[in-house]
């Protein structure tokens, strides 16, 4: 195989170093990948995983160090070199054309659809053969637009295999999958490895890393800090390696739930601008309780979040707030009603990137609190921003810098401070820890725990089932805009929730109801 | 080749590219001047002399800068909120028409009453002219670049009709020209005997006022927020549509004041050549000023100086005045490039 002997690594990185101005993204990173091996590349956001992969694929050129594939050095800065040498990458965000069929998508980058040499029948036969060999069930004739996320991922993997990839790189592949789909993916990967492929699995979900990888390479601040077998390793150890310190997650003692603060009764929305609206959703948010919303992304989480945030109104059904029907539902009303909103996209919805910390701190309250008669009161606003920075531990050189210069975690802390300072009664937390490092994750979760203890009603929307199960007193699953019944803490296994996430169970309940 | 964003640009990174852009502009102009048969140093010398070399020249430059400050502010205010107002030309003429309608004897009031009245009415007219495209934008998503641009031509033809019809000066020997304003409707000169009128002072006040609005008021905060990120502004509870409409009113009003100031302060009557494209040049001014209201004053003075200087240079050296247009166009293009280079670095891999 490509002249790579059993002892020789298929991929070897040697002393890869990359600077971006004063920032060191990769600092002397070296590791080997052997034939038939799965290694996990573990690290927090900003640890340098993506930069490393971009160097491998020639998107960046390393300042120092080099990449060897099957014993040969890769010319730097040539994106096709790694592809041609047999490295396939499956990105977190898929690169498929929805209006083409599966086989067309797979062939697209290889032969081109208009090439005279193209033999559709042969290509399809090859795809069928590959999908059988690797347990990647998908029909080549179906249009990609009609596939589920899990199926699309299979197409991406098939695409790489069709190009004779010997090395598969998967960037956060399970972020969009249900537990069942994740299991299927792992089965495929095991099959691939058994047939001599090698896999680099990039993730920060520790239980998955332990389940699939035989070796784990940990990056921290651009440096390789640990490389070890997964056999015998625990999640706590890996987390500590990743963060560089012992990590203690906040705990959630049982509480007695209070009255219903927000109640949806048979709400349907058009889901304006979203793929999925809500379909006949009824939901109660109670004081002193965290309600978790599990589901595969794009199943109506956005629509529910928009509704509670004030961006959308029910097309039918009713939304009750503390026993009253609010009129003129808008973001401003939502804020006035004491709803703290932590948006899904902190960069584009939650903050204004080129505004400084002071301006972002008063974005929601400038009218009510930080102005008189139309004149801004910047002295008070500056003091408020300073207080937030101290109290919520926002690490920043100054409150006068543009917020785009902050890390995601610090940005989220400012948003958190901004909404929690108003002592909100209801908290809408949409993916509050996505992309944050473990320290920031625990901080955000701790703040939600405190708000819960204070008597706030929290709605936690997340695609991370682990997070949902750890935090929530009550769990609902959303699928295609429909909401499952409420499940109390600890009553459901992940697989059971996964079945709901995949859309099973909804028909029966409608019949029963 | 690709661009890599620079997170925290240093002083050299922020100052050098714009400075180089200005130098490069003069190099391009020098080459063209040589091709046109002039000695570049003499050409630039004559431009400087013609723009600021004498009291007369200086006042001429200030007079020329006046409408450009107004239209530059109008564009800067609108662009800051991402309302692409390309229609300052029409708004300017709307202000001019109202000035003529009210200032030629329809109202006879003492000047201290009449002038503010006409100014406000003119501003309102310009505001309304921009309000229509703004409503079309917020209600139906109609692209305001197209509507405001095309409305310039419609409005200019409308003015042409007015000057041939209802507003035609009966004593004008058949020329398409309005009657002259009554004395009470004329903006007086700042210093008796000098050609500079109060319109210039009004423009400076407007620039400071816009600056204060943008930095100190809730409306200014909203206008900047909507311009930077309308989605985040909406999420934060800002009334995005109403902010855009208010921005349109302010922008249109400012552009109309250019028309008021030109008719009432300088020309005394309305003709079709009142504005040699001040509305469009306002875009150049605003861009050169990086949309900063006080920067607009500096940029307008710069642009006016080049135009006025080029006129007199052309008489002295014989190089066509088109050189001024080329210099401005070059300066604008290079400045846009320079601003890009203050934020990104070019990578060659």
Short mmCIF file of C-alpha atoms in Angstrom, two decimals, chain B residues 1-330:
data_model
loop_
_atom_site.label_atom_id
_atom_site.label_comp_id
_atom_site.label_asym_id
_atom_site.label_seq_id
_atom_site.Cartn_x
_atom_site.Cartn_y
_atom_site.Cartn_z
CA UNK B 1 -3.41 35.55 -2.55
CA UNK B 2 -5.81 36.09 0.28
CA UNK B 3 -6.56 38.53 3.04
CA UNK B 4 -5.95 37.77 6.67
CA UNK B 5 -7.67 39.99 9.22
CA UNK B 6 -5.46 41.85 11.66
CA UNK B 7 -6.99 41.75 15.11
CA UNK B 8 -5.30 44.77 16.68
CA UNK B 9 -3.58 46.94 14.06
CA UNK B 10 -0.71 49.12 15.29
CA UNK B 11 -0.27 52.83 14.65
CA UNK B 12 1.91 52.34 11.55
CA UNK B 13 -0.62 49.92 10.14
CA UNK B 14 -3.41 52.44 10.56
CA UNK B 15 -1.59 55.55 9.34
CA UNK B 16 0.73 54.34 6.60
CA UNK B 17 -1.74 53.01 3.99
CA UNK B 18 -3.92 56.16 3.91
CA UNK B 19 -0.79 58.34 3.73
CA UNK B 20 0.55 56.25 0.87
CA UNK B 21 -2.82 56.53 -0.86
CA UNK B 22 -2.56 60.32 -0.87
CA UNK B 23 1.04 60.22 -2.12
CA UNK B 24 0.06 57.77 -4.85
CA UNK B 25 -2.83 60.02 -5.88
CA UNK B 26 -0.40 62.87 -6.49
CA UNK B 27 1.96 60.58 -8.40
CA UNK B 28 -0.86 59.51 -10.72
CA UNK B 29 -1.93 63.12 -11.16
CA UNK B 30 1.66 64.15 -11.88
CA UNK B 31 2.01 61.57 -14.63
CA UNK B 32 -1.27 62.67 -16.21
CA UNK B 33 -0.29 66.32 -15.95
CA UNK B 34 2.94 65.54 -17.78
CA UNK B 35 1.06 63.68 -20.49
CA UNK B 36 -1.18 66.75 -20.84
CA UNK B 37 1.94 68.82 -21.36
CA UNK B 38 2.25 70.49 -17.97
CA UNK B 39 5.06 70.56 -15.47
CA UNK B 40 3.69 68.56 -12.50
CA UNK B 41 5.24 70.77 -9.84
CA UNK B 42 3.86 73.87 -11.49
CA UNK B 43 0.46 72.19 -11.86
CA UNK B 44 0.32 71.33 -8.16
CA UNK B 45 1.64 74.76 -7.26
CA UNK B 46 -1.10 76.42 -9.28
CA UNK B 47 -3.75 74.17 -7.72
CA UNK B 48 -2.58 75.13 -4.23
CA UNK B 49 -2.38 78.80 -5.20
CA UNK B 50 -5.78 78.70 -6.80
CA UNK B 51 -7.33 77.01 -3.79
CA UNK B 52 -5.79 78.84 -0.85
CA UNK B 53 -3.28 81.26 -2.33
CA UNK B 54 -5.30 84.41 -1.79
CA UNK B 55 -8.18 85.64 0.29
CA UNK B 56 -10.45 85.43 -2.74
CA UNK B 57 -9.30 81.89 -3.51
CA UNK B 58 -9.71 80.74 0.06
CA UNK B 59 -13.23 82.13 0.35
CA UNK B 60 -14.13 80.53 -2.97
CA UNK B 61 -12.93 77.19 -1.60
CA UNK B 62 -14.98 77.61 1.57
CA UNK B 63 -18.04 78.51 -0.49
CA UNK B 64 -17.53 75.48 -2.67
CA UNK B 65 -17.09 73.25 0.38
CA UNK B 66 -20.41 74.37 1.90
CA UNK B 67 -22.82 72.24 -0.16
CA UNK B 68 -20.33 69.37 -0.05
CA UNK B 69 -20.36 69.40 3.75
CA UNK B 70 -24.14 69.13 3.73
CA UNK B 71 -24.35 66.35 1.14
CA UNK B 72 -21.33 64.63 2.69
CA UNK B 73 -23.07 64.63 6.07
CA UNK B 74 -26.29 63.38 4.48
CA UNK B 75 -24.45 60.43 2.95
CA UNK B 76 -22.35 59.77 6.05
CA UNK B 77 -25.41 59.65 8.32
CA UNK B 78 -27.27 57.31 6.00
CA UNK B 79 -24.34 55.03 5.19
CA UNK B 80 -23.53 54.72 8.90
CA UNK B 81 -26.95 53.10 9.34
CA UNK B 82 -26.46 51.09 6.10
CA UNK B 83 -29.14 53.09 4.37
CA UNK B 84 -27.59 53.54 0.93
CA UNK B 85 -28.80 57.00 0.02
CA UNK B 86 -27.52 57.74 -3.49
CA UNK B 87 -30.23 60.37 -3.89
CA UNK B 88 -28.66 63.40 -2.20
CA UNK B 89 -28.83 65.17 -5.57
CA UNK B 90 -32.64 64.96 -5.66
CA UNK B 91 -32.91 65.94 -2.01
CA UNK B 92 -30.67 68.95 -2.65
CA UNK B 93 -32.96 70.12 -5.46
CA UNK B 94 -36.02 69.51 -3.29
CA UNK B 95 -34.56 71.92 -0.76
CA UNK B 96 -33.76 74.40 -3.51
CA UNK B 97 -37.29 74.27 -4.96
CA UNK B 98 -38.88 74.91 -1.55
CA UNK B 99 -36.47 77.79 -0.98
CA UNK B 100 -37.56 79.38 -4.26
CA UNK B 101 -41.27 78.72 -3.68
CA UNK B 102 -41.22 80.36 -0.24
CA UNK B 103 -38.47 82.89 -0.82
CA UNK B 104 -39.60 84.75 -3.92
CA UNK B 105 -42.33 86.80 -2.27
CA UNK B 106 -44.95 84.22 -1.34
CA UNK B 107 -44.08 84.97 2.28
CA UNK B 108 -43.05 88.46 3.36
CA UNK B 109 -41.59 88.28 6.82
CA UNK B 110 -38.51 89.82 8.40
CA UNK B 111 -35.34 87.88 7.63
CA UNK B 112 -34.75 86.47 11.17
CA UNK B 113 -38.16 84.76 10.93
CA UNK B 114 -38.27 83.97 7.24
CA UNK B 115 -34.81 82.36 6.90
CA UNK B 116 -35.25 79.72 9.63
CA UNK B 117 -38.75 79.04 8.32
CA UNK B 118 -37.48 78.41 4.78
CA UNK B 119 -34.55 76.36 6.08
CA UNK B 120 -36.82 74.08 8.08
CA UNK B 121 -39.31 73.73 5.23
CA UNK B 122 -36.50 72.91 2.80
CA UNK B 123 -35.09 70.27 5.14
CA UNK B 124 -38.56 68.75 5.54
CA UNK B 125 -38.95 68.54 1.77
CA UNK B 126 -35.63 66.70 1.43
CA UNK B 127 -36.56 64.44 4.31
CA UNK B 128 -39.82 63.49 2.62
CA UNK B 129 -38.03 62.81 -0.65
CA UNK B 130 -35.87 60.18 1.08
CA UNK B 131 -38.70 58.92 3.27
CA UNK B 132 -40.45 57.33 0.29
CA UNK B 133 -37.55 55.01 -0.68
CA UNK B 134 -36.94 54.31 3.01
CA UNK B 135 -40.53 53.15 3.49
CA UNK B 136 -40.32 51.05 0.34
CA UNK B 137 -37.16 49.49 1.77
CA UNK B 138 -38.50 48.73 5.24
CA UNK B 139 -41.97 47.65 4.13
CA UNK B 140 -41.33 45.79 0.90
CA UNK B 141 -37.59 45.26 0.80
CA UNK B 142 -37.13 47.44 -2.28
CA UNK B 143 -33.43 48.20 -2.80
CA UNK B 144 -32.92 51.86 -1.94
CA UNK B 145 -29.79 52.13 -4.09
CA UNK B 146 -31.96 51.74 -7.16
CA UNK B 147 -34.87 53.88 -5.99
CA UNK B 148 -32.80 56.80 -4.70
CA UNK B 149 -30.50 56.78 -7.72
CA UNK B 150 -33.31 56.69 -10.25
CA UNK B 151 -35.32 59.28 -8.35
CA UNK B 152 -32.47 61.75 -8.99
CA UNK B 153 -33.29 61.74 -12.70
CA UNK B 154 -37.04 61.96 -12.13
CA UNK B 155 -36.63 64.88 -9.78
CA UNK B 156 -34.21 66.73 -12.05
CA UNK B 157 -36.73 66.45 -14.90
CA UNK B 158 -39.42 67.68 -12.52
CA UNK B 159 -37.28 70.72 -11.67
CA UNK B 160 -36.75 71.25 -15.38
CA UNK B 161 -40.53 71.30 -15.83
CA UNK B 162 -40.94 73.74 -12.94
CA UNK B 163 -38.37 76.09 -14.42
CA UNK B 164 -40.11 76.00 -17.80
CA UNK B 165 -43.53 76.33 -16.17
CA UNK B 166 -44.79 77.38 -12.76
CA UNK B 167 -41.49 78.64 -11.38
CA UNK B 168 -40.26 80.32 -14.57
CA UNK B 169 -39.08 83.88 -14.11
CA UNK B 170 -41.36 86.09 -16.25
CA UNK B 171 -38.53 88.59 -16.53
CA UNK B 172 -35.97 85.91 -17.43
CA UNK B 173 -35.86 86.51 -21.17
CA UNK B 174 -37.14 82.98 -21.74
CA UNK B 175 -34.31 81.24 -19.87
CA UNK B 176 -35.31 78.31 -17.67
CA UNK B 177 -34.63 80.15 -14.45
CA UNK B 178 -36.61 81.01 -11.35
CA UNK B 179 -37.27 84.57 -10.16
CA UNK B 180 -34.71 85.96 -7.72
CA UNK B 181 -35.25 85.57 -3.99
CA UNK B 182 -36.40 88.60 -2.04
CA UNK B 183 -33.70 90.17 0.12
CA UNK B 184 -35.22 88.85 3.37
CA UNK B 185 -34.81 85.29 2.05
CA UNK B 186 -31.09 85.65 1.32
CA UNK B 187 -28.52 84.26 3.75
CA UNK B 188 -26.31 87.23 4.60
CA UNK B 189 -22.55 87.25 4.29
CA UNK B 190 -20.58 86.42 7.39
CA UNK B 191 -18.40 89.52 6.99
CA UNK B 192 -19.73 92.41 4.93
CA UNK B 193 -17.83 92.72 1.68
CA UNK B 194 -16.51 89.16 1.64
CA UNK B 195 -18.17 86.54 -0.55
CA UNK B 196 -18.52 83.95 2.23
CA UNK B 197 -22.13 83.49 3.38
CA UNK B 198 -23.73 82.07 6.54
CA UNK B 199 -24.42 78.78 4.81
CA UNK B 200 -20.83 77.80 5.59
CA UNK B 201 -21.31 78.45 9.29
CA UNK B 202 -24.58 76.51 9.16
CA UNK B 203 -22.74 73.58 7.58
CA UNK B 204 -20.15 73.57 10.36
CA UNK B 205 -22.91 73.66 12.98
CA UNK B 206 -24.66 70.79 11.19
CA UNK B 207 -21.47 68.72 11.27
CA UNK B 208 -21.05 69.23 15.02
CA UNK B 209 -24.76 68.52 15.56
CA UNK B 210 -24.55 65.25 13.65
CA UNK B 211 -21.48 64.27 15.63
CA UNK B 212 -23.27 64.95 18.91
CA UNK B 213 -26.34 63.03 17.76
CA UNK B 214 -24.28 60.02 16.77
CA UNK B 215 -22.19 59.84 19.92
CA UNK B 216 -24.44 61.22 22.66
CA UNK B 217 -28.05 60.35 21.91
CA UNK B 218 -30.04 57.13 22.01
CA UNK B 219 -31.03 57.72 18.37
CA UNK B 220 -27.37 57.91 17.37
CA UNK B 221 -26.64 54.75 19.32
CA UNK B 222 -29.51 53.03 17.52
CA UNK B 223 -28.44 54.31 14.11
CA UNK B 224 -24.92 52.99 14.58
CA UNK B 225 -26.18 49.67 15.98
CA UNK B 226 -28.60 49.14 13.10
CA UNK B 227 -25.85 49.94 10.63
CA UNK B 228 -23.34 47.59 12.22
CA UNK B 229 -25.65 44.66 12.75
CA UNK B 230 -29.40 45.02 12.25
CA UNK B 231 -30.06 41.49 13.49
CA UNK B 232 -28.37 42.13 16.83
CA UNK B 233 -30.09 45.51 17.08
CA UNK B 234 -33.48 43.89 16.57
CA UNK B 235 -32.68 41.17 19.07
CA UNK B 236 -31.70 43.82 21.63
CA UNK B 237 -35.14 45.39 21.25
CA UNK B 238 -34.29 48.32 19.00
CA UNK B 239 -37.07 49.48 16.67
CA UNK B 240 -35.02 48.84 13.53
CA UNK B 241 -37.57 50.07 10.99
CA UNK B 242 -38.29 53.28 12.79
CA UNK B 243 -34.56 53.91 13.21
CA UNK B 244 -34.08 53.55 9.45
CA UNK B 245 -36.95 55.96 8.80
CA UNK B 246 -35.54 58.51 11.24
CA UNK B 247 -32.14 58.16 9.61
CA UNK B 248 -33.76 58.83 6.25
CA UNK B 249 -35.41 61.98 7.58
CA UNK B 250 -32.10 63.27 8.96
CA UNK B 251 -30.13 62.38 5.85
CA UNK B 252 -32.64 63.83 3.41
CA UNK B 253 -32.94 66.98 5.50
CA UNK B 254 -29.19 67.55 5.51
CA UNK B 255 -28.93 67.11 1.75
CA UNK B 256 -31.80 69.56 1.25
CA UNK B 257 -29.97 72.16 3.32
CA UNK B 258 -27.28 72.11 0.64
CA UNK B 259 -29.92 73.28 -1.86
CA UNK B 260 -31.26 75.90 0.54
CA UNK B 261 -27.75 77.19 1.24
CA UNK B 262 -26.75 77.37 -2.43
CA UNK B 263 -29.90 79.20 -3.54
CA UNK B 264 -30.28 81.45 -0.53
CA UNK B 265 -26.60 82.09 0.18
CA UNK B 266 -24.90 82.02 -3.20
CA UNK B 267 -27.02 82.02 -6.35
CA UNK B 268 -30.18 83.86 -5.33
CA UNK B 269 -32.24 81.91 -7.85
CA UNK B 270 -32.71 78.38 -9.12
CA UNK B 271 -31.36 77.09 -12.41
CA UNK B 272 -30.82 73.55 -13.60
CA UNK B 273 -27.09 73.85 -13.12
CA UNK B 274 -27.39 74.71 -9.43
CA UNK B 275 -25.50 71.55 -8.52
CA UNK B 276 -22.65 70.12 -10.59
CA UNK B 277 -23.28 66.76 -8.94
CA UNK B 278 -22.85 67.83 -5.31
CA UNK B 279 -25.13 64.97 -4.32
CA UNK B 280 -22.80 62.42 -5.89
CA UNK B 281 -19.61 64.15 -4.79
CA UNK B 282 -21.07 63.97 -1.29
CA UNK B 283 -20.58 60.21 -1.48
CA UNK B 284 -16.88 60.72 -2.23
CA UNK B 285 -16.63 63.21 0.63
CA UNK B 286 -18.32 60.86 3.08
CA UNK B 287 -16.18 57.91 2.07
CA UNK B 288 -12.96 59.92 2.31
CA UNK B 289 -14.10 61.01 5.77
CA UNK B 290 -14.69 57.37 6.76
CA UNK B 291 -18.27 58.48 7.50
CA UNK B 292 -17.12 60.60 10.45
CA UNK B 293 -19.15 63.83 10.61
CA UNK B 294 -16.20 66.04 11.56
CA UNK B 295 -14.06 64.26 9.00
CA UNK B 296 -16.69 65.27 6.43
CA UNK B 297 -15.75 68.91 6.97
CA UNK B 298 -12.07 68.18 6.31
CA UNK B 299 -12.83 65.98 3.31
CA UNK B 300 -15.23 68.57 1.84
CA UNK B 301 -12.58 71.28 2.18
CA UNK B 302 -10.03 69.01 0.49
CA UNK B 303 -12.36 68.16 -2.39
CA UNK B 304 -13.45 71.79 -2.80
CA UNK B 305 -9.84 72.95 -2.80
CA UNK B 306 -8.93 70.54 -5.57
CA UNK B 307 -11.88 71.64 -7.69
CA UNK B 308 -11.35 75.37 -7.14
CA UNK B 309 -7.59 75.02 -7.49
CA UNK B 310 -7.90 73.00 -10.69
CA UNK B 311 -10.10 75.68 -12.25
CA UNK B 312 -7.45 78.33 -11.81
CA UNK B 313 -4.62 75.92 -12.60
CA UNK B 314 -6.31 75.15 -15.89
CA UNK B 315 -6.41 78.83 -16.79
CA UNK B 316 -2.75 79.30 -15.86
CA UNK B 317 -1.15 76.11 -17.21
CA UNK B 318 -3.59 74.84 -19.77
CA UNK B 319 -3.99 71.37 -18.28
CA UNK B 320 -7.70 70.45 -18.40
CA UNK B 321 -9.75 70.70 -15.19
CA UNK B 322 -10.62 67.02 -15.63
CA UNK B 323 -7.44 66.48 -13.68
CA UNK B 324 -9.46 67.36 -10.56
CA UNK B 325 -12.01 64.64 -11.27
CA UNK B 326 -9.26 62.12 -11.89
CA UNK B 327 -7.49 63.09 -8.67
CA UNK B 328 -10.68 62.65 -6.67
CA UNK B 329 -11.52 59.35 -8.27
CA UNK B 330 -7.99 58.08 -7.71
#
